[in-house]
Amino acid sequence: MTDEVVNELTQEYKLSKSSVWNRPFIKDALMLMSHSKCAYCEVKLDHRGSNMEVEHYHPKSLYENEVVEWSNLLPSCKRCNASKGSHDTKAAPIVNPFIDDPRDHLELKQFRYNHITGIGKTTKEELNLNDVDIQRDRFLISLTASQTLEKLSNLLEQYLSGNKNSTRTRNNIVRGIEILLHEAGPESEYSAIVSTTLLSHELWTPMEEELKAQGLWSQMMEDRKNLALSTAYI
């Protein structure tokens, strides 16, 4: 946004209190930046539907001059936006996922976020990050990733033993790992949960080493694993 547009929308908000941030060019840009996910909880958003909201990191009710300041806008789901409400982030900061690394303030244990700093504690409490419904979603997606990895590991054992050494079996193993690594990437829903589950699983390292030994580990897989490492709580 140009300074002229920012000033125009800011003045409009001050006069009318209208939702000047709900412009398609603002929402589309935020969705692109976040891979269409809530910046706080990682749930997938649909800006054509009803669950995408433009969140003001510093609340607009307290800081009117930042109502369309680009660095103050985040894509959010209704739940996180409502939980945070008008919390004053200048008086008591929370993690800003576009600036901060959440892992500096929070740790993930058994599908719950525990705080390791004061900012992490405020973030966890203000956003209600350990909401029961979200914990259930994290558990289910983690369980699916674990079960898929275990099946692929078993299939690899059969391939190496000669029981199932067909090209089709080999391709299924490679494709399965590629899909898992994609689901652990930043563009996927709950990617932090999937990447943490995969990269901390006892089967992961032996399987990666065996795939490398068999010449089945590609540069694409290596790149995707490094992306997963950038979000994993390990």
Coordinates of C-alpha atoms in Angstrom, one line a residue:
M1 CA 0.0 0.0 0.0
T2 CA 1.2 3.5 -0.8
D3 CA 1.4 6.1 2.0
E4 CA -1.5 7.9 0.3
V5 CA -3.7 4.8 0.5
V6 CA -2.7 4.1 4.1
N7 CA -3.5 7.7 5.1
E8 CA -6.8 7.7 3.2
L9 CA -8.0 4.5 4.8
T10 CA -6.8 5.5 8.2
Q11 CA -8.7 8.8 8.1
E12 CA -11.8 6.9 6.9
Y13 CA -11.6 4.6 9.8
K14 CA -11.2 7.4 12.3
L15 CA -14.3 9.1 10.9
S16 CA -16.6 6.2 10.3
K17 CA -15.1 3.2 12.2
S18 CA -15.8 1.2 9.1
S19 CA -13.9 -2.0 8.3
V20 CA -11.4 -0.4 6.0
W21 CA -9.0 -3.4 6.3
N22 CA -11.5 -5.7 4.7
R23 CA -10.3 -4.9 1.2
P24 CA -9.6 -7.8 -1.2
F25 CA -6.1 -6.5 -2.0
I26 CA -5.2 -6.6 1.7
K27 CA -6.8 -10.0 2.4
D28 CA -5.3 -11.6 -0.7
A29 CA -1.8 -10.4 0.2
L30 CA -2.1 -11.6 3.7
M31 CA -3.3 -15.0 2.6
L32 CA -0.4 -15.2 0.2
M33 CA 2.1 -14.4 2.9
S34 CA 0.8 -17.0 5.3
H35 CA 0.1 -19.9 2.8
S36 CA -3.6 -19.3 3.6
K37 CA -3.2 -20.2 7.3
C38 CA -4.0 -18.5 10.5
A39 CA -0.8 -16.8 11.6
Y40 CA -1.3 -18.0 15.2
C41 CA -2.7 -21.5 15.3
E42 CA -1.9 -22.7 11.7
V43 CA -5.5 -23.7 10.8
K44 CA -6.3 -23.3 7.1
L45 CA -8.3 -20.2 6.1
D46 CA -10.7 -19.6 3.3
H47 CA -10.9 -15.9 2.4
R48 CA -13.8 -16.7 0.1
G49 CA -15.7 -18.2 3.1
S50 CA -16.3 -16.9 6.5
N51 CA -13.3 -18.0 8.6
M52 CA -10.6 -15.5 7.5
E53 CA -10.2 -12.3 9.5
V54 CA -7.7 -9.5 9.3
E55 CA -6.1 -9.3 12.8
H56 CA -4.5 -6.2 14.1
Y57 CA -1.4 -7.2 16.2
H58 CA -1.6 -3.8 18.0
P59 CA -5.4 -3.4 18.5
K60 CA -7.1 -0.9 16.3
S61 CA -9.2 0.3 19.2
L62 CA -6.1 1.5 21.0
Y63 CA -3.8 2.4 18.0
E64 CA -6.0 3.9 15.3
N65 CA -3.0 5.1 13.3
E66 CA -2.0 1.5 12.7
V67 CA -5.4 0.3 11.4
V68 CA -4.0 -0.5 8.0
E69 CA -0.3 -0.3 8.7
W70 CA 1.0 -3.3 6.9
S71 CA 3.3 -4.5 9.6
N72 CA 0.4 -4.5 12.0
L73 CA -1.9 -6.8 10.0
L74 CA -2.0 -10.6 10.2
P75 CA -4.4 -13.2 8.8
S76 CA -6.3 -14.9 11.6
C77 CA -9.1 -17.4 12.2
K78 CA -12.2 -16.3 14.0
R79 CA -11.2 -18.2 17.1
C80 CA -7.8 -16.7 17.6
N81 CA -9.0 -13.2 16.6
A82 CA -11.8 -13.4 19.2
S83 CA -9.5 -14.9 21.9
K84 CA -7.0 -12.1 21.5
G85 CA -9.6 -9.4 21.3
S86 CA -8.3 -5.9 22.2
H87 CA -5.3 -7.2 24.2
D88 CA -2.7 -4.4 24.3
T89 CA 0.4 -5.9 22.7
K90 CA 2.5 -2.9 23.4
A91 CA 1.8 -3.2 27.1
A92 CA 2.2 -7.0 27.2
P93 CA 3.7 -8.4 23.9
I94 CA 2.7 -11.7 22.4
V95 CA 4.5 -13.6 19.7
N96 CA 4.2 -12.0 16.3
P97 CA 4.7 -14.9 13.9
F98 CA 5.8 -12.7 11.1
I99 CA 8.7 -11.3 13.2
D100 CA 9.4 -13.7 16.0
D101 CA 10.3 -17.4 16.0
P102 CA 7.6 -18.9 18.2
R103 CA 10.1 -21.6 19.3
D104 CA 12.1 -18.9 21.2
H105 CA 9.0 -18.5 23.5
L106 CA 7.1 -21.8 23.4
E107 CA 7.7 -25.5 23.4
L108 CA 5.4 -28.3 22.2
K109 CA 4.7 -31.2 24.5
Q110 CA 2.0 -33.8 24.0
F111 CA 0.1 -31.5 21.7
R112 CA 0.1 -28.7 24.2
Y113 CA 2.1 -25.5 24.1
N114 CA 4.2 -24.7 27.2
H115 CA 5.7 -21.3 27.7
I116 CA 9.5 -20.8 28.2
T117 CA 9.3 -17.0 28.4
G118 CA 6.9 -14.4 29.7
I119 CA 6.0 -13.5 26.1
G120 CA 5.2 -17.2 25.5
K121 CA 3.0 -17.3 28.6
T122 CA 1.0 -14.3 27.5
T123 CA 0.7 -15.7 24.0
K124 CA -0.5 -19.0 25.2
E125 CA -3.1 -17.5 27.5
E126 CA -4.4 -14.7 25.3
L127 CA -4.8 -16.9 22.3
N128 CA -6.0 -19.9 24.2
L129 CA -3.6 -22.0 22.3
N130 CA -4.4 -25.1 24.3
D131 CA -8.1 -25.1 23.5
V132 CA -9.4 -28.6 23.7
D133 CA -10.7 -28.6 20.1
I134 CA -7.3 -27.5 18.8
Q135 CA -5.5 -30.1 20.9
R136 CA -7.7 -32.8 19.4
D137 CA -6.9 -31.6 15.9
R138 CA -3.2 -31.6 16.7
F139 CA -3.5 -35.1 18.1
L140 CA -5.3 -36.5 15.0
I141 CA -3.0 -34.9 12.5
S142 CA 0.0 -36.2 14.4
L143 CA -1.5 -39.6 14.7
T144 CA -2.1 -39.8 10.9
A145 CA 1.5 -38.7 10.2
S146 CA 2.9 -41.3 12.6
Q147 CA 0.8 -44.1 11.2
T148 CA 1.8 -43.2 7.7
L149 CA 5.5 -43.2 8.6
E150 CA 5.2 -46.6 10.3
K151 CA 3.5 -48.1 7.2
L152 CA 6.2 -46.7 4.9
S153 CA 8.9 -48.0 7.2
N154 CA 7.3 -51.5 7.2
L155 CA 7.0 -51.3 3.4
L156 CA 10.7 -50.4 3.1
E157 CA 11.7 -53.4 5.2
Q158 CA 9.7 -55.7 2.9
Y159 CA 11.3 -54.0 -0.1
L160 CA 14.8 -54.5 1.2
S161 CA 14.2 -58.1 2.3
G162 CA 13.0 -58.9 -1.2
N163 CA 9.4 -59.8 -0.3
K164 CA 8.2 -56.7 -2.1
N165 CA 11.0 -55.5 -4.3
S166 CA 9.0 -54.3 -7.3
T167 CA 9.4 -50.9 -8.9
R168 CA 5.9 -50.1 -7.8
T169 CA 6.7 -50.7 -4.1
R170 CA 9.8 -48.6 -4.4
N171 CA 7.9 -45.7 -6.0
N172 CA 5.2 -46.0 -3.4
I173 CA 7.8 -45.6 -0.6
V174 CA 9.4 -42.6 -2.3
R175 CA 6.1 -40.9 -3.1
G176 CA 4.9 -41.5 0.5
I177 CA 7.9 -39.8 2.0
E178 CA 7.5 -36.9 -0.4
I179 CA 3.9 -36.4 0.6
L180 CA 4.8 -36.6 4.3
L181 CA 7.6 -34.0 3.8
H182 CA 5.1 -31.8 1.9
E183 CA 2.6 -32.0 4.8
A184 CA 5.5 -30.9 7.2
G185 CA 6.2 -27.8 5.1
P186 CA 5.2 -24.3 5.9
E187 CA 2.4 -24.2 3.4
S188 CA 0.4 -27.1 5.0
E189 CA -2.1 -26.9 7.9
Y190 CA -0.5 -27.6 11.3
S191 CA 2.9 -27.9 9.7
A192 CA 4.6 -27.4 13.0
I193 CA 2.8 -30.4 14.5
V194 CA 3.5 -32.6 11.5
S195 CA 7.2 -31.6 11.2
T196 CA 7.7 -32.1 15.0
T197 CA 6.0 -35.5 14.8
L198 CA 8.0 -36.8 11.9
L199 CA 11.5 -35.5 12.7
S200 CA 11.3 -36.6 16.3
H201 CA 9.9 -40.1 15.5
E202 CA 12.2 -43.0 16.2
L203 CA 11.7 -44.4 12.7
W204 CA 12.6 -41.2 10.9
T205 CA 16.4 -41.1 11.0
P206 CA 16.9 -44.9 10.2
M207 CA 14.5 -44.5 7.3
E208 CA 16.2 -41.4 5.9
E209 CA 19.6 -43.1 6.2
E210 CA 18.3 -46.2 4.4
L211 CA 16.8 -44.2 1.6
K212 CA 20.1 -42.4 1.2
A213 CA 21.9 -45.7 1.1
Q214 CA 19.6 -47.0 -1.5
G215 CA 19.9 -43.9 -3.7
L216 CA 16.3 -43.0 -3.1
W217 CA 16.8 -39.8 -1.2
S218 CA 16.5 -36.9 -3.6
Q219 CA 17.6 -33.2 -3.4
M220 CA 13.9 -32.3 -3.3
M221 CA 13.5 -34.5 -0.2
E222 CA 16.5 -32.8 1.4
D223 CA 15.2 -29.4 0.7
R224 CA 11.7 -30.3 2.1
K225 CA 13.3 -31.7 5.2
N226 CA 15.2 -28.5 5.8
L227 CA 12.0 -26.6 5.5
A228 CA 10.4 -28.9 8.0
L229 CA 13.3 -28.3 10.4
S230 CA 12.6 -24.6 10.2
T231 CA 9.2 -25.1 11.9
A232 CA 9.7 -28.2 14.1
Y233 CA 9.8 -28.0 17.9
I234 CA 12.8 -30.3 18.3

